[in-house]
Tab-separated table of C-alpha atoms in Angstrom:
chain	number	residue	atom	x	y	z
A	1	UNK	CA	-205.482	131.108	120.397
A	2	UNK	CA	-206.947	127.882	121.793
A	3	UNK	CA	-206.202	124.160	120.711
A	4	UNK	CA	-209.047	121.709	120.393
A	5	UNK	CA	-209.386	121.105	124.576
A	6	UNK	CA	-209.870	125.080	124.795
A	7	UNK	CA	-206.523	125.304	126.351
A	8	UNK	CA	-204.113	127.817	125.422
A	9	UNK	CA	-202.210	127.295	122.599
A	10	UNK	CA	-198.076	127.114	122.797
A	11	UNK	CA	-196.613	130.142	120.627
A	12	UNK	CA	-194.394	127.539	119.548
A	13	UNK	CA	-196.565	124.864	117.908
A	14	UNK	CA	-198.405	128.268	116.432
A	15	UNK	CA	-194.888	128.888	115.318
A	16	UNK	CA	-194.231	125.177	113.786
A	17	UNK	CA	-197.739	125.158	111.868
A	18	UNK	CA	-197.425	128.366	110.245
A	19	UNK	CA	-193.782	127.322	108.620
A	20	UNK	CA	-195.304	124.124	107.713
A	21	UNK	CA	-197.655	125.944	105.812
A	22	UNK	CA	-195.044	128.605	104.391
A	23	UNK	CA	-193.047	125.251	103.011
A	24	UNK	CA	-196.524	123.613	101.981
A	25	UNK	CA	-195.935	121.155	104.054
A	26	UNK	CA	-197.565	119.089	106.885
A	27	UNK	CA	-197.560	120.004	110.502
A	28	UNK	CA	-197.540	116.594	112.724
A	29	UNK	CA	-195.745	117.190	115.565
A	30	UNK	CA	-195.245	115.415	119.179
A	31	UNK	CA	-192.612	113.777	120.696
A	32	UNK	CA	-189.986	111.867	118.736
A	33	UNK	CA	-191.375	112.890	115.207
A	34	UNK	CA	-190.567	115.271	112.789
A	35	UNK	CA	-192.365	118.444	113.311
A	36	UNK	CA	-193.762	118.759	109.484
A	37	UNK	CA	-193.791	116.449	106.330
A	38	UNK	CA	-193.901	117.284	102.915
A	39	UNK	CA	-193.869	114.371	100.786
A	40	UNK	CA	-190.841	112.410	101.644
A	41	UNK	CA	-189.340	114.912	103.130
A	42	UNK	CA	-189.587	115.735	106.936
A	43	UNK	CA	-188.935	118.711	108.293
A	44	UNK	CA	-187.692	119.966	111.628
A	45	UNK	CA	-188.967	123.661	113.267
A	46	UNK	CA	-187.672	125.263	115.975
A	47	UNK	CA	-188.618	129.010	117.505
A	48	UNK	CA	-185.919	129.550	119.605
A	49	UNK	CA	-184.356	132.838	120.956
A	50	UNK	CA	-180.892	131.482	120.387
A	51	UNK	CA	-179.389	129.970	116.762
A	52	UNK	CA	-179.330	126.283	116.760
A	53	UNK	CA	-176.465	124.144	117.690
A	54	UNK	CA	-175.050	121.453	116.253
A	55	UNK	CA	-176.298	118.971	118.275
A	56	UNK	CA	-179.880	119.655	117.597
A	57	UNK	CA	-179.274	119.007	114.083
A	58	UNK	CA	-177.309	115.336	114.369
A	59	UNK	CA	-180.816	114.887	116.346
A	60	UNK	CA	-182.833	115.824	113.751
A	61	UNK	CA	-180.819	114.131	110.999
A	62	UNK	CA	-181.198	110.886	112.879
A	63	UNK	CA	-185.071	110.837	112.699
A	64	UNK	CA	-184.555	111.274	108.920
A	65	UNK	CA	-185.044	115.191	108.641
A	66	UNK	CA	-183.877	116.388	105.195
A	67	UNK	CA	-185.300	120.291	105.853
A	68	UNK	CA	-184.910	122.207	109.415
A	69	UNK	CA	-186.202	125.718	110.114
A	70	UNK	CA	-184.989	127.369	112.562
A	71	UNK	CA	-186.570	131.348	113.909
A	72	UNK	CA	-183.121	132.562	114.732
A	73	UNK	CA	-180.769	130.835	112.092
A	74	UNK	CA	-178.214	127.817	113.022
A	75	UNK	CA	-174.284	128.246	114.415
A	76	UNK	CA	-171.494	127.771	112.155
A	77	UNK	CA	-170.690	124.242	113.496
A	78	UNK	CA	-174.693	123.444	112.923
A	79	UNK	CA	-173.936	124.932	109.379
A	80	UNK	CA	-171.203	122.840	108.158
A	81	UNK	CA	-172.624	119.659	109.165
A	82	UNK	CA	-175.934	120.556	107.352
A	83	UNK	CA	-173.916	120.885	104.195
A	84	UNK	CA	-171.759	117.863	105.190
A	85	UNK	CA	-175.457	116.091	105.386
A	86	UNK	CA	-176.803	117.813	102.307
A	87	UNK	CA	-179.447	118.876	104.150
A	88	UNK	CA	-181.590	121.975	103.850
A	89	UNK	CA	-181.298	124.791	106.962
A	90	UNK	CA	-183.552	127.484	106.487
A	91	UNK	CA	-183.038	130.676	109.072
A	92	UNK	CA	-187.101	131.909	108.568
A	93	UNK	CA	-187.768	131.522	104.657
A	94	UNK	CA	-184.240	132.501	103.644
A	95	UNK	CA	-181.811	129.188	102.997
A	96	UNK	CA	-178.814	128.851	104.320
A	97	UNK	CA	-177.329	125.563	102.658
């Protein structure tokens, strides 16, 4: 798949835009912002091979993210602070908290 310059695509911005759909949301993506909006709500997506750490969340939470998807699911640590936060981790379309 090609973006607009007819340069390859990155599998994970194909990633990102087809959860944004799945959530009916937004897809806006680039540096610094949210990845998706829906709303008020903004929404963080990552495909990685690994589960999120916590880390990566306390990021997200800091540029106002309320929802974050995540390919491969979130540690326990990443977990706990998501319900801590009341926010919204989703491992694909399942939700975790």
């Amino acid at each position: 798949m090609n973006n607009k310059k007819g340069q390859p695509q990155k599998r994970g911005i194909t990633y990102e835009k087809k959860k944004a759909k799945d959530h009916k949301a937004k897809h806006i993506g680039g540096p610094g912002n949210p990845d998706a909006k829906k709303g008020n709500q903004k929404l963080e997506i990552k495909n990685w091979q690994k589960p999120v750490p916590r880390p990566e969340v306390v990021k997200a939470r800091r540029k106002g993210v309320t929802k974050f998807i995540s390919k491969k699911g979130f540690t326990k640590p990443a977990i706990e602070y998501g319900k801590e936060r009341k926010m919204k981790l989703y491992k694909g379309k399942k939700r975790l908290v």
